[in-house]
Short mmCIF file of C-alpha atoms and ligand atoms in Angstrom, two decimals:
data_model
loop_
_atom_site.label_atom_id
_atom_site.label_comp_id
_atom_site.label_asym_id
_atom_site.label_seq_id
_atom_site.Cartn_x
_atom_site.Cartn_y
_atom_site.Cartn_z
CA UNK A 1 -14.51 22.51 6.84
CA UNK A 2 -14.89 22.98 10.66
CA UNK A 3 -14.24 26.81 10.20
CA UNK A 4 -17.18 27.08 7.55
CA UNK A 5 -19.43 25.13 9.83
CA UNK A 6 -18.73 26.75 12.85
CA UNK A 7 -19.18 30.32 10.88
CA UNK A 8 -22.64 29.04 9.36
CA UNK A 9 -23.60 28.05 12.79
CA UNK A 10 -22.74 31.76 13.87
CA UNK A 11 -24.30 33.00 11.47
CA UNK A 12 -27.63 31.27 11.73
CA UNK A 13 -27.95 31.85 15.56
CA UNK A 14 -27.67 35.56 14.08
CA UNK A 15 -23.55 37.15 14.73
CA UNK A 16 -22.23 39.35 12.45
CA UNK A 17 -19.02 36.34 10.70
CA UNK A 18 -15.85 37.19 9.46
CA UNK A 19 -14.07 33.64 8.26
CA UNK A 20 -10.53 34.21 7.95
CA UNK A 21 -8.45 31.96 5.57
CA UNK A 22 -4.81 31.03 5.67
CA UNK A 23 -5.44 29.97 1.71
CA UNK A 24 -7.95 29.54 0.20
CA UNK A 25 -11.30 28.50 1.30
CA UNK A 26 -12.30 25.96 -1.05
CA UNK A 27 -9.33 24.48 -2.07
CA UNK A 28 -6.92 24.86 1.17
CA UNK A 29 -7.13 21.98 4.10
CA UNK A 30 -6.56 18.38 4.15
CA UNK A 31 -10.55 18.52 3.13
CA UNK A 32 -10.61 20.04 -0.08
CA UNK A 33 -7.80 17.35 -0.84
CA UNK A 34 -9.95 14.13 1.01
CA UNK A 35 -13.19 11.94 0.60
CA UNK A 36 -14.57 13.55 4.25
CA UNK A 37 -16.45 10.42 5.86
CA UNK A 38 -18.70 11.90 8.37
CA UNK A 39 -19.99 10.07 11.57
CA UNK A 40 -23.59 9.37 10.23
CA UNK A 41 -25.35 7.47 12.69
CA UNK A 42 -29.27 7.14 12.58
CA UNK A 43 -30.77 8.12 16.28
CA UNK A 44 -31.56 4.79 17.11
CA UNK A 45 -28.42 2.92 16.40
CA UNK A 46 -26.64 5.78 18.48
CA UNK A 47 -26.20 4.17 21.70
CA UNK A 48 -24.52 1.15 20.23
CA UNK A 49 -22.38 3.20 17.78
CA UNK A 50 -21.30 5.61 20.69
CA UNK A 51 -20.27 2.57 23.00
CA UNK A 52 -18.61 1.27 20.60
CA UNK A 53 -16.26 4.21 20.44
CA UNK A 54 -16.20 4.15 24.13
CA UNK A 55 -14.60 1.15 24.13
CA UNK A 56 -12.15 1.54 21.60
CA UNK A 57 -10.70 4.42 23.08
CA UNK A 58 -10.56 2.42 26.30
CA UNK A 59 -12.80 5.47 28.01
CA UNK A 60 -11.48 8.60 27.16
CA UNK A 61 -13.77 9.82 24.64
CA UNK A 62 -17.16 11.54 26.05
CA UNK A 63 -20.30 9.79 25.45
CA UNK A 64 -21.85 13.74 25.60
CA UNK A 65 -19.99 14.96 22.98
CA UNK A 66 -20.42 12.37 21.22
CA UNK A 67 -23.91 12.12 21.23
CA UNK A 68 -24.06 15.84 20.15
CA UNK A 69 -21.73 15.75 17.25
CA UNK A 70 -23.68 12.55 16.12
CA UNK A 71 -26.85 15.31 16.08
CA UNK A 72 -25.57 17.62 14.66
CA UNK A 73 -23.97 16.56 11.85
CA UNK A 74 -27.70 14.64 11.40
CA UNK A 75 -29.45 18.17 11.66
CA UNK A 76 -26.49 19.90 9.26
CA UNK A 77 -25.20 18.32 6.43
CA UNK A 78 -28.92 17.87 4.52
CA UNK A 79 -29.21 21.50 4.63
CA UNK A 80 -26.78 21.25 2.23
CA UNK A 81 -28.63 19.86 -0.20
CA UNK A 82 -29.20 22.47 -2.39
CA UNK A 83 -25.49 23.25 -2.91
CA UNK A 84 -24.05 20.11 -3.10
CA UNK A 85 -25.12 16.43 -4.98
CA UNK A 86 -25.59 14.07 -2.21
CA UNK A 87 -25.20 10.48 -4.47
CA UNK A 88 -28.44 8.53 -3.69
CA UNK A 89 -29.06 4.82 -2.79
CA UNK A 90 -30.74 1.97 -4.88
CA UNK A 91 -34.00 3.16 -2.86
CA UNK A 92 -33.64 6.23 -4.17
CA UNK A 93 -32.69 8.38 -0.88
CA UNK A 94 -29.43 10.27 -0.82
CA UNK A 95 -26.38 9.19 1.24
CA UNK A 96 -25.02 12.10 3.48
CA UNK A 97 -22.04 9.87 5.00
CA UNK A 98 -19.45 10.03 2.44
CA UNK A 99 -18.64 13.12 0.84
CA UNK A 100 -16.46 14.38 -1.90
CA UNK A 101 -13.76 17.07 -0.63
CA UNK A 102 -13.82 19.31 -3.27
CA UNK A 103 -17.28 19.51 -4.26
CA UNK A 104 -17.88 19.49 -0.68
CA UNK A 105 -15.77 22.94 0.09
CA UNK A 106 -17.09 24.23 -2.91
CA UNK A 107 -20.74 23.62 -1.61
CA UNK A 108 -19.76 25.05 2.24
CA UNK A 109 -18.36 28.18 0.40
CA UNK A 110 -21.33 28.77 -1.67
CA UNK A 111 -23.69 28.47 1.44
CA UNK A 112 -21.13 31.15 3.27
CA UNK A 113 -21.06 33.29 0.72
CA UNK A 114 -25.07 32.91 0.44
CA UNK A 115 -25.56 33.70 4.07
CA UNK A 116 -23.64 36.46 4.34
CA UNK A 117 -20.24 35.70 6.19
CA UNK A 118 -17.33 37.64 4.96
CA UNK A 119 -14.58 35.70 3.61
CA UNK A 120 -11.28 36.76 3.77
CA UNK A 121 -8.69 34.05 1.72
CA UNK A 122 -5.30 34.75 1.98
CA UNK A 123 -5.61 35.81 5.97
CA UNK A 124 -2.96 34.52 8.28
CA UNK A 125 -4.32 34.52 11.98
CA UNK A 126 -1.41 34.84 13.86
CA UNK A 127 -2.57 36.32 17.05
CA UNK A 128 -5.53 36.19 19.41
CA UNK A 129 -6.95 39.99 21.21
CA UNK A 130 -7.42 40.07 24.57
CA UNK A 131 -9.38 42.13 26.85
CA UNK A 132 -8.30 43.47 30.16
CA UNK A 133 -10.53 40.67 31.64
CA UNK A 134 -8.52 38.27 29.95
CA UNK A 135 -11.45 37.21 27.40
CA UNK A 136 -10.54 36.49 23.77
CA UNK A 137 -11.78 39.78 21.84
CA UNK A 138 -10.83 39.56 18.24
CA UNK A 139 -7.59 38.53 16.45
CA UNK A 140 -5.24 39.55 13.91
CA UNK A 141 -2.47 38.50 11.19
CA UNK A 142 -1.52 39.42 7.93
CA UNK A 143 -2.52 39.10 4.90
CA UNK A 144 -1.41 38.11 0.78
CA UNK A 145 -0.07 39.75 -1.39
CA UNK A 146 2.25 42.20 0.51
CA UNK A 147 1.69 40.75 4.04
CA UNK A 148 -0.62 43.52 5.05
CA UNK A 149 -1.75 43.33 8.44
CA UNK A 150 -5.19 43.16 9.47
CA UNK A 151 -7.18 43.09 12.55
CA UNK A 152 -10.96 42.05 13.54
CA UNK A 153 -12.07 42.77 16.66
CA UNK A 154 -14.90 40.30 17.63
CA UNK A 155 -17.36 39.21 20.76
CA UNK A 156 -16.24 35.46 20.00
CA UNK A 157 -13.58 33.99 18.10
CA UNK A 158 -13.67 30.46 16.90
CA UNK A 159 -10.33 28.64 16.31
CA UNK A 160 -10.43 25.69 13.46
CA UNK A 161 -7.23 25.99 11.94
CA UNK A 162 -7.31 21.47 11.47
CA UNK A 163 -4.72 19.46 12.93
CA UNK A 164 -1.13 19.40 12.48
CA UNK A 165 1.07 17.06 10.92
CA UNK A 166 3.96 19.67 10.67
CA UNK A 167 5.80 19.72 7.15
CA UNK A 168 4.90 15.82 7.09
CA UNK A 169 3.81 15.97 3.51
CA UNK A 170 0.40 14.61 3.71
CA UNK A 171 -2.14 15.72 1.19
CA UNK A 172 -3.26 19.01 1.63
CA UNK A 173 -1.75 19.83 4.99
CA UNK A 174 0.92 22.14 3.78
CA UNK A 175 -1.23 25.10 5.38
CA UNK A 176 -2.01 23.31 8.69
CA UNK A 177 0.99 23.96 11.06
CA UNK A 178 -0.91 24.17 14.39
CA UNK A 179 -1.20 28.00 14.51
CA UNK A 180 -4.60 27.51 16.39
CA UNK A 181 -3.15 25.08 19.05
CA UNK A 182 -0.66 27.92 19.62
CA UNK A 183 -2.85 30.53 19.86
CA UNK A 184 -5.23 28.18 22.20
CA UNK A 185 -2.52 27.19 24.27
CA UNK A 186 -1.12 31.34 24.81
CA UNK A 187 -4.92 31.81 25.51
CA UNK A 188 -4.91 29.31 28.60
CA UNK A 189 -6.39 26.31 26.70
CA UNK A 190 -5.42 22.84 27.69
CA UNK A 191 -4.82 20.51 25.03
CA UNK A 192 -5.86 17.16 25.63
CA UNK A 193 -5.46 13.86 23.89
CA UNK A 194 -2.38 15.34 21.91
CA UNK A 195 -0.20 12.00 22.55
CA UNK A 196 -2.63 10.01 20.13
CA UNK A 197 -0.48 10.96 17.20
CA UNK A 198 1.01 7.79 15.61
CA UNK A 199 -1.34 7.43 12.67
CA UNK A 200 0.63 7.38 9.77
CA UNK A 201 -0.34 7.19 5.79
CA UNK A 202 1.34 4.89 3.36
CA UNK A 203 2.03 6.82 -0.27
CA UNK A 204 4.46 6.42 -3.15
CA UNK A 205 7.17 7.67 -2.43
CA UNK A 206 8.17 11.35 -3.21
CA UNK A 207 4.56 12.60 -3.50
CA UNK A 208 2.36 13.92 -0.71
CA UNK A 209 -0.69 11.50 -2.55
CA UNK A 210 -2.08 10.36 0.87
CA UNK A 211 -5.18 8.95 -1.01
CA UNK A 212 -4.96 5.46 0.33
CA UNK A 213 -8.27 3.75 0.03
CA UNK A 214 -6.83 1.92 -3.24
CA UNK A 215 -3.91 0.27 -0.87
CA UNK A 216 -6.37 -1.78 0.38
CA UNK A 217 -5.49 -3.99 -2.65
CA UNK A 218 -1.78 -3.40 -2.45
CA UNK A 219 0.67 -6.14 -2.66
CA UNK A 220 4.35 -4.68 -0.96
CA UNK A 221 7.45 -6.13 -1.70
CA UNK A 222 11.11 -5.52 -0.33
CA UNK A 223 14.51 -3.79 -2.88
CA UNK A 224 14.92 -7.66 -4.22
CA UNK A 225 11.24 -8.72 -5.46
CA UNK A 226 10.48 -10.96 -2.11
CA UNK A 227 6.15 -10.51 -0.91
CA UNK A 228 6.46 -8.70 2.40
CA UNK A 229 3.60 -10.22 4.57
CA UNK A 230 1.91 -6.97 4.64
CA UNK A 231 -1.84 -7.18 4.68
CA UNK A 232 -4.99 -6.93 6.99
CA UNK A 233 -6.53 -3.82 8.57
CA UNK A 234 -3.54 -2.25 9.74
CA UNK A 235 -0.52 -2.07 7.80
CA UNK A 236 1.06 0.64 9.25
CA UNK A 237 3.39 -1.54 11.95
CA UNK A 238 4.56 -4.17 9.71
CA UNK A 239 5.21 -1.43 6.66
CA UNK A 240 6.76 1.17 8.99
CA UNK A 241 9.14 -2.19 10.06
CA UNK A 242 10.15 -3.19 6.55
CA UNK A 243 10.98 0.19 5.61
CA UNK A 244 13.33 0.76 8.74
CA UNK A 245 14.71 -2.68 7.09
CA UNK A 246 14.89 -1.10 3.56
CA UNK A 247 13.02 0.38 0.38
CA UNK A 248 9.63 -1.05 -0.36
CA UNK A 249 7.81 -1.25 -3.35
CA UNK A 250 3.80 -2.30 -3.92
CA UNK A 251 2.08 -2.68 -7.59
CA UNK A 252 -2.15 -2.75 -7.02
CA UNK A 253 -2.76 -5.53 -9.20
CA UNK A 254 -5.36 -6.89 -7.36
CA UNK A 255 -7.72 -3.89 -7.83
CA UNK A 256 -10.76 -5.66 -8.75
CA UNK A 257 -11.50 -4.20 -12.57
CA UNK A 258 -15.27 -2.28 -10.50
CA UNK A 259 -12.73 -0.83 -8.01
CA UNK A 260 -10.51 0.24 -10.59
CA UNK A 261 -13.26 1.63 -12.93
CA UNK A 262 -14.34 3.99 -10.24
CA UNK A 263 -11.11 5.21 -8.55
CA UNK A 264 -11.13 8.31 -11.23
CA UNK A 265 -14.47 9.21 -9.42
CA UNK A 266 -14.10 8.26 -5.79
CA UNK A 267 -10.14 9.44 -5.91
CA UNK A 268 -9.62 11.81 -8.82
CA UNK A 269 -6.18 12.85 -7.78
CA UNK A 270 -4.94 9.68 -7.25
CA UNK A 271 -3.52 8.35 -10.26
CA UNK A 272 -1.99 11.93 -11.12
CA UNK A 273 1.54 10.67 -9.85
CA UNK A 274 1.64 7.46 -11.76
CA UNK A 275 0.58 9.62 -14.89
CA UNK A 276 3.74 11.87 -14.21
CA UNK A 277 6.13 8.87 -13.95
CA UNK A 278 4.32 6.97 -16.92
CA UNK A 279 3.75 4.01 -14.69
CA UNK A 280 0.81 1.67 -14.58
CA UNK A 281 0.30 1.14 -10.73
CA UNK A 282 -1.87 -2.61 -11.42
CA UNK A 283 0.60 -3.70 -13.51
CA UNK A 284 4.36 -1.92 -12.22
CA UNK A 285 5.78 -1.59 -9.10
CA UNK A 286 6.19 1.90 -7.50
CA UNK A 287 8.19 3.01 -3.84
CA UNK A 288 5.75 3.51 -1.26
CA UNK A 289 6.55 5.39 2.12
CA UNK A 290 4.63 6.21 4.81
CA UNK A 291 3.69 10.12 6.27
CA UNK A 292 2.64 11.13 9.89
CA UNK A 293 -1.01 12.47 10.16
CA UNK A 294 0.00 14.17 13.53
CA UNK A 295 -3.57 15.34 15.15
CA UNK A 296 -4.89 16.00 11.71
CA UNK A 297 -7.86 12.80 12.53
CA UNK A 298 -8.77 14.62 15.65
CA UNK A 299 -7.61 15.64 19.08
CA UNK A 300 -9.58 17.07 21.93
CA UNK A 301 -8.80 20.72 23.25
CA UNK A 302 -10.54 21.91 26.67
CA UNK A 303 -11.65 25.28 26.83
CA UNK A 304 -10.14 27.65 28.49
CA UNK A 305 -12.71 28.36 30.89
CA UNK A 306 -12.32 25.22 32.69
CA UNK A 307 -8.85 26.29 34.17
CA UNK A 308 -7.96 29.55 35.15
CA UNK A 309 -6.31 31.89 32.65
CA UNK A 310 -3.17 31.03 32.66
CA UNK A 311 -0.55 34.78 34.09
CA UNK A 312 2.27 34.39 31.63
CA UNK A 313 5.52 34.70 33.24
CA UNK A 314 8.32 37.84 32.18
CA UNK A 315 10.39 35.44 29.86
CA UNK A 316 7.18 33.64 28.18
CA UNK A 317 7.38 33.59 24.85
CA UNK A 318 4.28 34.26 24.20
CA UNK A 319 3.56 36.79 26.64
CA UNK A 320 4.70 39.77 24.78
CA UNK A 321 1.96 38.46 21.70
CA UNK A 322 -0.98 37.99 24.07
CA UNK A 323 -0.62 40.83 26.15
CA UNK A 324 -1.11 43.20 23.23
CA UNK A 325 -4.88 44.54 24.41
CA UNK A 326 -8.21 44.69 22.23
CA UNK A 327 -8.20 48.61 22.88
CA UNK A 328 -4.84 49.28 21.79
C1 FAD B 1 -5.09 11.05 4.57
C2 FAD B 1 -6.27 11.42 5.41
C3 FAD B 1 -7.35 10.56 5.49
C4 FAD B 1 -8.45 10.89 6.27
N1 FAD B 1 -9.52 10.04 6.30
C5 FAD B 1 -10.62 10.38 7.01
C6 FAD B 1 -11.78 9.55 7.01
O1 FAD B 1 -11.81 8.53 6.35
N2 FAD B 1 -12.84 9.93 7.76
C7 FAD B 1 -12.82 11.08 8.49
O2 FAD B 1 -13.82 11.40 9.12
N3 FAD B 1 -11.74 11.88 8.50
C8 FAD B 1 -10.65 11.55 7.78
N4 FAD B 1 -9.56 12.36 7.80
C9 FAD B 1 -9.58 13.52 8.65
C10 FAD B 1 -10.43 14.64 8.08
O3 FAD B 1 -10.10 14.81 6.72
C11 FAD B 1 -10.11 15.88 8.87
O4 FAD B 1 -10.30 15.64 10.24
C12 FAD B 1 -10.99 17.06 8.51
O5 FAD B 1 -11.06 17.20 7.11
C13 FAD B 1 -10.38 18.29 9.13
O6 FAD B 1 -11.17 19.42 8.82
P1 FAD B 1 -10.72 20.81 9.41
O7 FAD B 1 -11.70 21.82 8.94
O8 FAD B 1 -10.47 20.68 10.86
O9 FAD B 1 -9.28 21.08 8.77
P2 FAD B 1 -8.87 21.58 7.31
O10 FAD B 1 -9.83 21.15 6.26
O11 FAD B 1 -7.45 21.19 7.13
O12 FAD B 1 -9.01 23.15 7.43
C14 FAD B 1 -8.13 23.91 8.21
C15 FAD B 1 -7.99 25.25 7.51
O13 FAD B 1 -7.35 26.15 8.40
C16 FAD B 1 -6.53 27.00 7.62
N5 FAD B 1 -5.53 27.61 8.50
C17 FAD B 1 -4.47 27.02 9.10
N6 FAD B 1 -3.81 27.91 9.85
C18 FAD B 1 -4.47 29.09 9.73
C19 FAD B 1 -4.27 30.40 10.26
N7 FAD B 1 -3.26 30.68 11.09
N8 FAD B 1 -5.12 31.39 9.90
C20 FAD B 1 -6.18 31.14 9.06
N9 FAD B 1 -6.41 29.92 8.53
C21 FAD B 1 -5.58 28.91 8.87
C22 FAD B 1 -5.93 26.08 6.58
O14 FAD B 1 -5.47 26.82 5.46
C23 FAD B 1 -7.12 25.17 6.26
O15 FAD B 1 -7.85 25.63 5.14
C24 FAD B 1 -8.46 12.08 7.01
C25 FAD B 1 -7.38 12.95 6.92
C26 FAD B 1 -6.29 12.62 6.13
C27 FAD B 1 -5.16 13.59 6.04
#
């Protein structure tokens, strides 16, 4: 999602794009998978909203960025529009916030493939170019079927690989195992924020179905039938204690019948696994486990032109990748 963006953006401002794709563009990412809630703030309740987030991240965030991602995604996502079916309100006007992660991909590829940006699925990037000046000048990987290699030599490269939540088993982020934080980091990039990472997922157990939104009515129980007091807005800490304790199990019974009704729409993969296993998730209890999101809700990353590139010592390990130059 943040590649297409980022290569529409490109593309509009008037560059020559090449998106590269580890999968699939479309169906690969923890988007294609999700219900993408975008930050959707109207300009004059901005202040408030971006203080709010100020204070919940006790400071760190910055009110700049904020305020221009807030813009942004006010200025981008109706452009859309013509690609995509934005659901409308009782009023009549549509309703950009919440978005459907399939349809959504689908729509983002359409509008690449309707602007002209090359799309190349099945495109590892596994290494950044560099000039002798130590800019970023292309990069290159291999590709599927047969691993051939490939190489794009390029003025700018953008990196938007998602997060990583390594092998946790969270919906869709098979593909995601930080290759861009890698490549950032051999490029001289400072990560930032990258100790914010203890967001975990609760989902039955033995499936990577990370679609939790129907938890919200969950009622968890421990191996011999007993209610675990497990409730509120975050269940992560008790749940993540009861399972160090032992198994845990959770039935949805108290899915109001509306709720229920609509969870085909809103979460059309959700019920799949109960389907599988022939059980009725309001009326049987099912395992439940919890998965680490890693940075997949969103880390910062400093460029790398606020330090100074970074002179990779003899025994670096990544040295020997990032001194291979643009011209050779
Ligand atoms: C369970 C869950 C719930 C969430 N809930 C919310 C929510 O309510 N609201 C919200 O705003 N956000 C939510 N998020 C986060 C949000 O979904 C993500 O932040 C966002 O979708 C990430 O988009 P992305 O484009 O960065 O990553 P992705 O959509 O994952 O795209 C990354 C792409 O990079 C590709 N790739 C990886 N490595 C390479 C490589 N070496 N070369 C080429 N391509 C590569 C991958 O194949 C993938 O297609 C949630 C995430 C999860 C997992």
């Amino acid at each position: 999602m943040a590649g297409a963006w980022a290569a529409i953006g490109a593309r509009r401002a008037g560059a020559s794009v090449v998106l590269v794709e580890k999968g699939w563009l479309g169906t690969s990412g923890v988007t294609a998978t999700a219900g993408p809630g975008h930050w959707w703030v109207a300009p004059d309740d901005r202040p408030e909203a971006i203080a709010r987030r100020l204070a919940q991240s006790g400071g760190l965030n910055d009110p700049g960025w904020m305020a221009r991602i807030l813009q942004t995604t006010w200025e981008s996502l109706p452009t859309l529009a013509d690609v995509y079916a934005f659901p409308r309100d009782d009023q009549g006007l549509p309703r950009y916030r919440a978005l459907r992660g399939p349809e959504y991909m689908r729509a983002l590829r359409r509008r690449l493939e309707g602007i002209g940006v090359t799309i190349i699925d099945h495109a590892a990037a596994q290494e950044l170019l560099r000039h002798s000046d130590g800019s970023i000048g292309g990069s290159a990987g291999t590709r599927l079927p047969g691993h051939a290699p490939w190489r794009i030599e390029a003025g700018a490269v953008v990196l938007a690989t998602g997060g990583t939540a390594f092998r946790s088993r969270l919906l869709g982020s098979w593909n995601n195992t930080g290759d861009g934080y890698l490549m950032a980091a051999e490029a001289g990039a400072q990560l930032s924020g990258m100790e914010f990472t203890a967001v975990y997922c609760v989902a039955p157990a033995r499936t990577t179905m990370t679609r939790s939104m129907s938890f919200a009515f969950a009622t968890y129980h421990d191996e011999a039938g007993q209610v675990l007091p497990i409730g509120g807005p975050d269940i992560t800490r008790p749940l993540a204690q009861a399972l160090m304790r032992g198994r845990v199990f959770a039935d949805l019974a108290r899915t109001p019948a509306d709720i229920r009704a609509h969870v085909p729409t809103i979460s059309p993969n959700f019920l799949l696994p109960f389907r599988r296993w022939g059980i009725d998730p309001y009326r049987q209890k099912f395992e439940v486990t919890l998965h680490g999101e890693g940075t997949i809700r969103g880390i910062g990353c400093q460029s790398a032109s606020k330090r100074p590139p970074r002179s990779a010592p003899k025994s670096d390990p990544f040295g020997a990748r990032l001194s291979r130059p643009v011209a050779a």
